[in-house]
PDB file of C-alpha atoms and ligand atoms in Angstrom:
ATOM      1  CA  MET A   1      97.609 140.973 119.050  1.00  0.00           C
ATOM      2  CA  ARG A   2      99.381 137.794 117.961  1.00  0.00           C
ATOM      3  CA  LYS A   3      97.056 134.808 117.531  1.00  0.00           C
ATOM      4  CA  LEU A   4      97.847 132.079 120.037  1.00  0.00           C
ATOM      5  CA  THR A   5      97.367 128.360 120.466  1.00  0.00           C
ATOM      6  CA  ILE A   6      95.780 127.626 123.838  1.00  0.00           C
ATOM      7  CA  ALA A   7      95.719 124.083 125.245  1.00  0.00           C
ATOM      8  CA  ILE A   8      93.255 123.310 128.037  1.00  0.00           C
ATOM      9  CA  ASP A   9      93.578 119.904 129.656  1.00  0.00           C
ATOM     10  CA  GLY A  10      92.273 118.563 132.917  1.00  0.00           C
ATOM     11  CA  HIS A  11      90.110 116.164 134.852  1.00  0.00           C
ATOM     12  CA  ALA A  12      86.639 115.109 133.721  1.00  0.00           C
ATOM     13  CA  SER A  13      83.906 117.687 133.933  1.00  0.00           C
ATOM     14  CA  THR A  14      86.002 120.629 135.079  1.00  0.00           C
ATOM     15  CA  GLY A  15      84.240 123.091 132.782  1.00  0.00           C
ATOM     16  CA  LYS A  16      87.002 122.971 130.169  1.00  0.00           C
ATOM     17  CA  SER A  17      84.609 123.380 127.279  1.00  0.00           C
ATOM     18  CA  SER A  18      82.759 126.340 128.834  1.00  0.00           C
ATOM     19  CA  ILE A  19      86.041 128.141 129.458  1.00  0.00           C
ATOM     20  CA  ALA A  20      87.417 127.268 126.024  1.00  0.00           C
ATOM     21  CA  ARG A  21      84.219 128.409 124.321  1.00  0.00           C
ATOM     22  CA  GLY A  22      84.180 131.672 126.288  1.00  0.00           C
ATOM     23  CA  LEU A  23      87.790 132.436 125.377  1.00  0.00           C
ATOM     24  CA  ALA A  24      87.246 131.573 121.708  1.00  0.00           C
ATOM     25  CA  LEU A  25      84.234 133.901 121.514  1.00  0.00           C
ATOM     26  CA  LYS A  26      86.098 136.698 123.293  1.00  0.00           C
ATOM     27  CA  TYR A  27      89.175 136.573 121.059  1.00  0.00           C
ATOM     28  CA  GLY A  28      87.588 135.305 117.817  1.00  0.00           C
ATOM     29  CA  TYR A  29      89.581 132.080 117.977  1.00  0.00           C
ATOM     30  CA  ILE A  30      88.580 128.678 116.644  1.00  0.00           C
ATOM     31  CA  TYR A  31      87.393 126.317 119.383  1.00  0.00           C
ATOM     32  CA  ILE A  32      87.754 122.554 119.157  1.00  0.00           C
ATOM     33  CA  ASN A  33      86.467 120.183 121.826  1.00  0.00           C
ATOM     34  CA  SER A  34      88.671 117.129 121.282  1.00  0.00           C
ATOM     35  CA  GLY A  35      86.669 115.113 123.810  1.00  0.00           C
ATOM     36  CA  SER A  36      83.617 115.282 121.544  1.00  0.00           C
ATOM     37  CA  MET A  37      85.664 113.596 118.832  1.00  0.00           C
ATOM     38  CA  TYR A  38      86.376 110.585 121.075  1.00  0.00           C
ATOM     39  CA  ARG A  39      82.731 110.640 122.107  1.00  0.00           C
ATOM     40  CA  ALA A  40      81.671 110.668 118.418  1.00  0.00           C
ATOM     41  CA  VAL A  41      83.795 107.589 117.694  1.00  0.00           C
ATOM     42  CA  THR A  42      82.262 105.884 120.738  1.00  0.00           C
ATOM     43  CA  LEU A  43      78.730 106.699 119.560  1.00  0.00           C
ATOM     44  CA  PHE A  44      79.599 105.390 116.080  1.00  0.00           C
ATOM     45  CA  ALA A  45      80.836 102.100 117.599  1.00  0.00           C
ATOM     46  CA  LEU A  46      77.741 101.758 119.793  1.00  0.00           C
ATOM     47  CA  GLU A  47      75.218 102.527 117.057  1.00  0.00           C
ATOM     48  CA  ASN A  48      76.816 100.231 114.507  1.00  0.00           C
ATOM     49  CA  ASN A  49      77.421  97.287 116.845  1.00  0.00           C
ATOM     50  CA  LEU A  50      81.158  97.568 116.387  1.00  0.00           C
ATOM     51  CA  LEU A  51      82.216  97.247 120.016  1.00  0.00           C
ATOM     52  CA  GLU A  52      83.656  93.763 119.448  1.00  0.00           C
ATOM     53  CA  LEU A  53      85.953  95.102 116.762  1.00  0.00           C
ATOM     54  CA  LEU A  54      87.575  97.413 119.294  1.00  0.00           C
ATOM     55  CA  ASP A  55      89.099  94.358 120.987  1.00  0.00           C
ATOM     56  CA  GLN A  56      89.245  91.905 118.123  1.00  0.00           C
ATOM     57  CA  ASN A  57      90.074  93.793 114.939  1.00  0.00           C
ATOM     58  CA  ILE A  58      91.012  97.390 115.498  1.00  0.00           C
ATOM     59  CA  ASP A  59      92.347  97.759 111.920  1.00  0.00           C
ATOM     60  CA  LEU A  60      88.912  96.918 110.522  1.00  0.00           C
ATOM     61  CA  PHE A  61      87.324  99.399 112.927  1.00  0.00           C
ATOM     62  CA  ILE A  62      89.708 102.129 111.728  1.00  0.00           C
ATOM     63  CA  GLU A  63      88.814 101.240 108.106  1.00  0.00           C
ATOM     64  CA  LYS A  64      85.116 101.720 108.926  1.00  0.00           C
ATOM     65  CA  LEU A  65      85.870 104.978 110.663  1.00  0.00           C
ATOM     66  CA  LYS A  66      87.407 106.298 107.453  1.00  0.00           C
ATOM     67  CA  ASN A  67      83.988 106.078 105.740  1.00  0.00           C
ATOM     68  CA  ILE A  68      82.524 108.756 107.974  1.00  0.00           C
ATOM     69  CA  SER A  69      83.544 112.347 108.477  1.00  0.00           C
ATOM     70  CA  ILE A  70      83.623 114.008 111.872  1.00  0.00           C
ATOM     71  CA  ASN A  71      83.401 117.790 111.784  1.00  0.00           C
ATOM     72  CA  PHE A  72      82.264 120.839 113.690  1.00  0.00           C
ATOM     73  CA  LYS A  73      79.777 123.503 112.578  1.00  0.00           C
ATOM     74  CA  PHE A  74      79.278 126.745 114.456  1.00  0.00           C
ATOM     75  CA  ASN A  75      75.653 127.268 115.510  1.00  0.00           C
ATOM     76  CA  LYS A  76      75.010 131.030 115.566  1.00  0.00           C
ATOM     77  CA  ASN A  77      71.907 130.650 117.736  1.00  0.00           C
ATOM     78  CA  ASN A  78      73.549 129.051 120.758  1.00  0.00           C
ATOM     79  CA  LEU A  79      77.165 130.054 119.922  1.00  0.00           C
ATOM     80  CA  ILE A  80      78.263 126.422 120.195  1.00  0.00           C
ATOM     81  CA  SER A  81      80.541 124.561 117.776  1.00  0.00           C
ATOM     82  CA  GLU A  82      78.417 121.465 117.343  1.00  0.00           C
ATOM     83  CA  ILE A  83      79.793 118.115 116.275  1.00  0.00           C
ATOM     84  CA  PHE A  84      78.490 116.188 113.266  1.00  0.00           C
ATOM     85  CA  ILE A  85      79.007 112.689 111.915  1.00  0.00           C
ATOM     86  CA  ASN A  86      78.566 113.257 108.188  1.00  0.00           C
ATOM     87  CA  ASP A  87      75.492 115.535 108.101  1.00  0.00           C
ATOM     88  CA  ARG A  88      74.014 114.425 111.403  1.00  0.00           C
ATOM     89  CA  ASN A  89      74.242 116.664 114.447  1.00  0.00           C
ATOM     90  CA  ILE A  90      75.220 114.378 117.353  1.00  0.00           C
ATOM     91  CA  GLU A  91      75.899 117.078 119.959  1.00  0.00           C
ATOM     92  CA  LYS A  92      73.107 115.803 122.244  1.00  0.00           C
ATOM     93  CA  GLU A  93      73.721 112.057 121.847  1.00  0.00           C
ATOM     94  CA  ILE A  94      77.403 112.205 122.764  1.00  0.00           C
ATOM     95  CA  GLY A  95      76.488 113.529 126.226  1.00  0.00           C
ATOM     96  CA  SER A  96      74.639 110.357 127.275  1.00  0.00           C
ATOM     97  CA  LEU A  97      75.837 108.256 130.209  1.00  0.00           C
ATOM     98  CA  LYS A  98      76.148 105.280 127.856  1.00  0.00           C
ATOM     99  CA  VAL A  99      78.732 107.131 125.771  1.00  0.00           C
ATOM    100  CA  SER A 100      80.413 108.558 128.880  1.00  0.00           C
ATOM    101  CA  ASN A 101      80.794 105.092 130.385  1.00  0.00           C
ATOM    102  CA  LEU A 102      82.550 103.722 127.293  1.00  0.00           C
ATOM    103  CA  VAL A 103      84.530 106.649 125.939  1.00  0.00           C
ATOM    104  CA  SER A 104      87.681 106.251 128.043  1.00  0.00           C
ATOM    105  CA  ARG A 105      88.037 102.662 126.883  1.00  0.00           C
ATOM    106  CA  VAL A 106      87.781 103.789 123.256  1.00  0.00           C
ATOM    107  CA  ALA A 107      90.133 106.716 123.841  1.00  0.00           C
ATOM    108  CA  ALA A 108      92.819 104.412 125.279  1.00  0.00           C
ATOM    109  CA  ILE A 109      93.283 102.630 121.925  1.00  0.00           C
ATOM    110  CA  PRO A 110      96.483 103.972 120.288  1.00  0.00           C
ATOM    111  CA  LYS A 111      95.285 103.566 116.677  1.00  0.00           C
ATOM    112  CA  ILE A 112      92.138 105.568 117.422  1.00  0.00           C
ATOM    113  CA  ARG A 113      94.175 108.284 119.150  1.00  0.00           C
ATOM    114  CA  ARG A 114      96.475 108.521 116.153  1.00  0.00           C
ATOM    115  CA  GLU A 115      93.502 109.203 113.832  1.00  0.00           C
ATOM    116  CA  MET A 116      92.004 111.809 116.174  1.00  0.00           C
ATOM    117  CA  VAL A 117      95.309 113.616 116.710  1.00  0.00           C
ATOM    118  CA  LYS A 118      95.735 113.808 112.905  1.00  0.00           C
ATOM    119  CA  LEU A 119      92.339 115.544 112.631  1.00  0.00           C
ATOM    120  CA  GLN A 120      93.149 117.849 115.566  1.00  0.00           C
ATOM    121  CA  ARG A 121      96.459 118.935 114.041  1.00  0.00           C
ATOM    122  CA  ASN A 122      94.818 119.585 110.671  1.00  0.00           C
ATOM    123  CA  ILE A 123      93.369 122.804 111.940  1.00  0.00           C
ATOM    124  CA  ASP A 124      94.600 126.176 110.638  1.00  0.00           C
ATOM    125  CA  ARG A 125      96.261 127.709 113.680  1.00  0.00           C
ATOM    126  CA  ASN A 126      96.824 131.116 112.069  1.00  0.00           C
ATOM    127  CA  LYS A 127      93.423 132.312 113.293  1.00  0.00           C
ATOM    128  CA  GLY A 128      94.121 131.394 116.920  1.00  0.00           C
ATOM    129  CA  VAL A 129      92.939 128.132 118.454  1.00  0.00           C
ATOM    130  CA  VAL A 130      91.606 126.992 121.807  1.00  0.00           C
ATOM    131  CA  MET A 131      91.469 123.219 122.135  1.00  0.00           C
ATOM    132  CA  ASP A 132      90.429 121.296 125.210  1.00  0.00           C
ATOM    133  CA  GLY A 133      91.000 117.663 126.136  1.00  0.00           C
ATOM    134  CA  ARG A 134      93.462 115.439 127.968  1.00  0.00           C
ATOM    135  CA  ASP A 135      96.647 115.446 125.872  1.00  0.00           C
ATOM    136  CA  ILE A 136      96.497 118.785 124.068  1.00  0.00           C
ATOM    137  CA  GLY A 137      99.450 120.424 125.810  1.00  0.00           C
ATOM    138  CA  SER A 138     101.458 117.202 126.099  1.00  0.00           C
ATOM    139  CA  VAL A 139     100.907 115.550 122.703  1.00  0.00           C
ATOM    140  CA  VAL A 140      98.702 117.418 120.213  1.00  0.00           C
ATOM    141  CA  PHE A 141     100.275 120.890 120.513  1.00  0.00           C
ATOM    142  CA  PRO A 142     103.388 120.601 122.692  1.00  0.00           C
ATOM    143  CA  ASP A 143     104.374 124.025 121.322  1.00  0.00           C
ATOM    144  CA  ALA A 144     101.132 125.695 122.553  1.00  0.00           C
ATOM    145  CA  ASP A 145     101.601 129.300 123.725  1.00  0.00           C
ATOM    146  CA  ILE A 146      99.469 128.771 126.832  1.00  0.00           C
ATOM    147  CA  LYS A 147      98.858 125.472 128.613  1.00  0.00           C
ATOM    148  CA  LEU A 148      96.277 125.118 131.356  1.00  0.00           C
ATOM    149  CA  PHE A 149      95.326 122.192 133.557  1.00  0.00           C
ATOM    150  CA  LEU A 150      91.885 122.454 135.172  1.00  0.00           C
ATOM    151  CA  THR A 151      90.836 120.518 138.206  1.00  0.00           C
ATOM    152  CA  ALA A 152      88.166 120.696 140.957  1.00  0.00           C
ATOM    153  CA  SER A 153      86.882 118.511 143.778  1.00  0.00           C
ATOM    154  CA  ASP A 154      85.002 115.356 142.760  1.00  0.00           C
ATOM    155  CA  ALA A 155      81.782 116.528 144.442  1.00  0.00           C
ATOM    156  CA  VAL A 156      81.772 119.901 142.706  1.00  0.00           C
ATOM    157  CA  ARG A 157      82.421 118.310 139.320  1.00  0.00           C
ATOM    158  CA  ALA A 158      79.742 115.660 139.757  1.00  0.00           C
ATOM    159  CA  ASN A 159      77.181 118.266 140.811  1.00  0.00           C
ATOM    160  CA  ARG A 160      77.935 120.497 137.847  1.00  0.00           C
ATOM    161  CA  ARG A 161      77.740 117.637 135.319  1.00  0.00           C
ATOM    162  CA  HIS A 162      74.593 116.209 136.941  1.00  0.00           C
ATOM    163  CA  LYS A 163      72.829 119.587 136.650  1.00  0.00           C
ATOM    164  CA  GLU A 164      73.905 119.932 133.027  1.00  0.00           C
ATOM    165  CA  MET A 165      72.644 116.441 132.131  1.00  0.00           C
ATOM    166  CA  ILE A 166      69.276 116.995 133.833  1.00  0.00           C
ATOM    167  CA  LYS A 167      68.970 120.315 131.957  1.00  0.00           C
ATOM    168  CA  ASN A 168      69.588 118.430 128.715  1.00  0.00           C
ATOM    169  CA  GLY A 169      66.750 116.021 129.514  1.00  0.00           C
ATOM    170  CA  ILE A 170      68.977 113.085 130.534  1.00  0.00           C
ATOM    171  CA  THR A 171      67.661 111.138 133.536  1.00  0.00           C
ATOM    172  CA  VAL A 172      70.623 110.122 135.667  1.00  0.00           C
ATOM    173  CA  SER A 173      71.525 109.890 139.351  1.00  0.00           C
ATOM    174  CA  LEU A 174      74.217 111.992 141.001  1.00  0.00           C
ATOM    175  CA  ASP A 175      75.967 108.780 142.114  1.00  0.00           C
ATOM    176  CA  ASP A 176      76.196 107.448 138.564  1.00  0.00           C
ATOM    177  CA  VAL A 177      77.662 110.750 137.384  1.00  0.00           C
ATOM    178  CA  LEU A 178      80.218 110.760 140.223  1.00  0.00           C
ATOM    179  CA  ASN A 179      81.236 107.157 139.460  1.00  0.00           C
ATOM    180  CA  ASN A 180      81.625 107.948 135.794  1.00  0.00           C
ATOM    181  CA  ILE A 181      83.820 110.954 136.461  1.00  0.00           C
ATOM    182  CA  GLN A 182      86.064 109.052 138.884  1.00  0.00           C
ATOM    183  CA  ASN A 183      86.366 106.038 136.576  1.00  0.00           C
ATOM    184  CA  ARG A 184      87.263 108.200 133.604  1.00  0.00           C
ATOM    185  CA  ASP A 185      89.911 110.101 135.570  1.00  0.00           C
ATOM    186  CA  GLU A 186      91.444 106.797 136.623  1.00  0.00           C
ATOM    187  CA  LEU A 187      91.431 105.310 133.109  1.00  0.00           C
ATOM    188  CA  ASP A 188      92.580 108.528 131.427  1.00  0.00           C
ATOM    189  CA  SER A 189      95.474 108.985 133.847  1.00  0.00           C
ATOM    190  CA  SER A 190      96.671 105.384 133.806  1.00  0.00           C
ATOM    191  CA  ARG A 191      96.546 104.500 130.091  1.00  0.00           C
ATOM    192  CA  SER A 192      99.894 103.975 128.420  1.00  0.00           C
ATOM    193  CA  ASP A 193      99.259 106.088 125.295  1.00  0.00           C
ATOM    194  CA  SER A 194      99.065 109.854 125.991  1.00  0.00           C
ATOM    195  CA  PRO A 195      97.791 109.668 129.566  1.00  0.00           C
ATOM    196  CA  LEU A 196      96.316 112.684 131.281  1.00  0.00           C
ATOM    197  CA  ILE A 197      99.278 114.404 132.947  1.00  0.00           C
ATOM    198  CA  ILE A 198     100.092 117.883 134.136  1.00  0.00           C
ATOM    199  CA  ASP A 199     102.515 119.150 131.496  1.00  0.00           C
ATOM    200  CA  LYS A 200     105.594 120.834 132.963  1.00  0.00           C
ATOM    201  CA  ASP A 201     104.596 124.131 131.314  1.00  0.00           C
ATOM    202  CA  ALA A 202     100.950 124.028 132.384  1.00  0.00           C
ATOM    203  CA  LYS A 203      99.348 126.427 134.813  1.00  0.00           C
ATOM    204  CA  VAL A 204      97.091 124.487 137.186  1.00  0.00           C
ATOM    205  CA  ILE A 205      93.748 126.067 138.064  1.00  0.00           C
ATOM    206  CA  ASP A 206      91.566 124.517 140.772  1.00  0.00           C
ATOM    207  CA  ASN A 207      88.171 125.967 139.937  1.00  0.00           C
ATOM    208  CA  SER A 208      86.159 124.343 142.764  1.00  0.00           C
ATOM    209  CA  ASN A 209      85.278 127.822 144.021  1.00  0.00           C
ATOM    210  CA  MET A 210      85.616 129.886 140.869  1.00  0.00           C
ATOM    211  CA  SER A 211      83.004 131.075 138.402  1.00  0.00           C
ATOM    212  CA  ILE A 212      83.441 130.747 134.634  1.00  0.00           C
ATOM    213  CA  GLU A 213      83.845 134.548 134.416  1.00  0.00           C
ATOM    214  CA  GLU A 214      86.605 134.579 137.050  1.00  0.00           C
ATOM    215  CA  GLN A 215      88.502 131.905 135.163  1.00  0.00           C
ATOM    216  CA  ILE A 216      88.079 133.666 131.824  1.00  0.00           C
ATOM    217  CA  ASP A 217      89.377 136.892 133.410  1.00  0.00           C
ATOM    218  CA  GLU A 218      92.409 135.138 134.864  1.00  0.00           C
ATOM    219  CA  ILE A 219      93.263 133.375 131.603  1.00  0.00           C
ATOM    220  CA  SER A 220      92.622 136.549 129.594  1.00  0.00           C
ATOM    221  CA  ARG A 221      95.437 138.231 131.506  1.00  0.00           C
ATOM    222  CA  LEU A 222      97.791 135.429 130.453  1.00  0.00           C
ATOM    223  CA  ILE A 223      96.620 135.654 126.842  1.00  0.00           C
ATOM    224  CA  GLU A 224      97.002 139.414 126.606  1.00  0.00           C
ATOM    225  CA  GLU A 225     100.438 139.362 128.170  1.00  0.00           C
ATOM    226  CA  LYS A 226     101.632 136.590 125.845  1.00  0.00           C
ATOM    227  CA  ALA A 227     100.016 137.975 122.687  1.00  0.00           C
ATOM    228  CA  THR A 228     101.527 141.421 123.030  1.00  0.00           C
ATOM    229  CA  ASN A 229     105.086 140.280 123.862  1.00  0.00           C
TER     230      ASN A 229
HETATM  231  O1  CDP B   1      83.261 115.005 130.423  1.00  0.00           O
HETATM  232  P1  CDP B   1      84.342 115.879 129.929  1.00  0.00           P
HETATM  233  O2  CDP B   1      83.843 117.099 129.212  1.00  0.00           O
HETATM  234  O3  CDP B   1      85.356 116.208 130.945  1.00  0.00           O
HETATM  235  O4  CDP B   1      85.131 114.944 128.916  1.00  0.00           O
HETATM  236  P2  CDP B   1      85.401 115.116 127.385  1.00  0.00           P
HETATM  237  O5  CDP B   1      86.345 116.251 127.173  1.00  0.00           O
HETATM  238  O6  CDP B   1      84.131 115.104 126.631  1.00  0.00           O
HETATM  239  O7  CDP B   1      86.218 113.775 127.063  1.00  0.00           O
HETATM  240  C1  CDP B   1      85.605 112.496 127.115  1.00  0.00           C
HETATM  241  C2  CDP B   1      86.676 111.440 127.176  1.00  0.00           C
HETATM  242  O8  CDP B   1      87.428 111.459 125.958  1.00  0.00           O
HETATM  243  C3  CDP B   1      87.738 111.590 128.268  1.00  0.00           C
HETATM  244  O9  CDP B   1      87.318 111.048 129.497  1.00  0.00           O
HETATM  245  C4  CDP B   1      88.912 110.843 127.665  1.00  0.00           C
HETATM  246  O10 CDP B   1      88.777 109.452 127.848  1.00  0.00           O
HETATM  247  C5  CDP B   1      88.776 111.111 126.193  1.00  0.00           C
HETATM  248  N1  CDP B   1      89.654 112.186 125.711  1.00  0.00           N
HETATM  249  C6  CDP B   1      90.976 111.877 125.466  1.00  0.00           C
HETATM  250  O11 CDP B   1      91.404 110.764 125.712  1.00  0.00           O
HETATM  251  N2  CDP B   1      91.809 112.799 124.912  1.00  0.00           N
HETATM  252  C7  CDP B   1      91.369 114.036 124.643  1.00  0.00           C
HETATM  253  N3  CDP B   1      92.207 114.909 124.087  1.00  0.00           N
HETATM  254  C8  CDP B   1      90.032 114.387 124.925  1.00  0.00           C
HETATM  255  C9  CDP B   1      89.199 113.444 125.483  1.00  0.00           C
END
């Protein structure tokens, strides 16, 4: 089968990364969660007291960003591609509400997007790639073989993310999670640089009432049809 590039975009907390990870494992593709890259930059800004630079001197912030490396390492024990800043695994930290509440502001800055998109396009696509985010089908890989747009009701998304955060030991209320999701959708869809849109070639999946397995089955049919034609 031909190796494909699969772009998964969509609203906050629609299970994009679970679907993308499942597909990558099934087909032996590389999986990149582009959202964790924006979250990593946000964590870097928070931990190094650089938030002021985001508004006042973005060029200096970008210079500082160049001193760190952001990369993914596959963890064979949990089958997750975990994100690192230099040699530090930050997979857990980037899931905090503090990072979630700031990330859309950071991700709206064009110079930061340009750096992230460069890293995202650096990947070797010959092995097959699944990437999830907000602008993958529209900006990062407009030539993707399959483009998906995931959505679900606000309540379903908030419940899923709340459960996940509690499981990861993060104390947070359902209301705060819901507010965060709605605020991020609003900011991500209204920013001027690479807003979240439904690309004209994207297949929209409302997964409010679908399991991960059902979605993987449905997308697998698209992949197998495309890869054998
Ligand atoms: O919470 P969820 O898994 O839905 O979000 P995420 O994929 O971790 O992305 C976090 C935030 O990063 C989004 O709300 C966007 O502000 C930003 N992002 C983006 O602007 N472009 C991308 N390609 C991916 C994420």
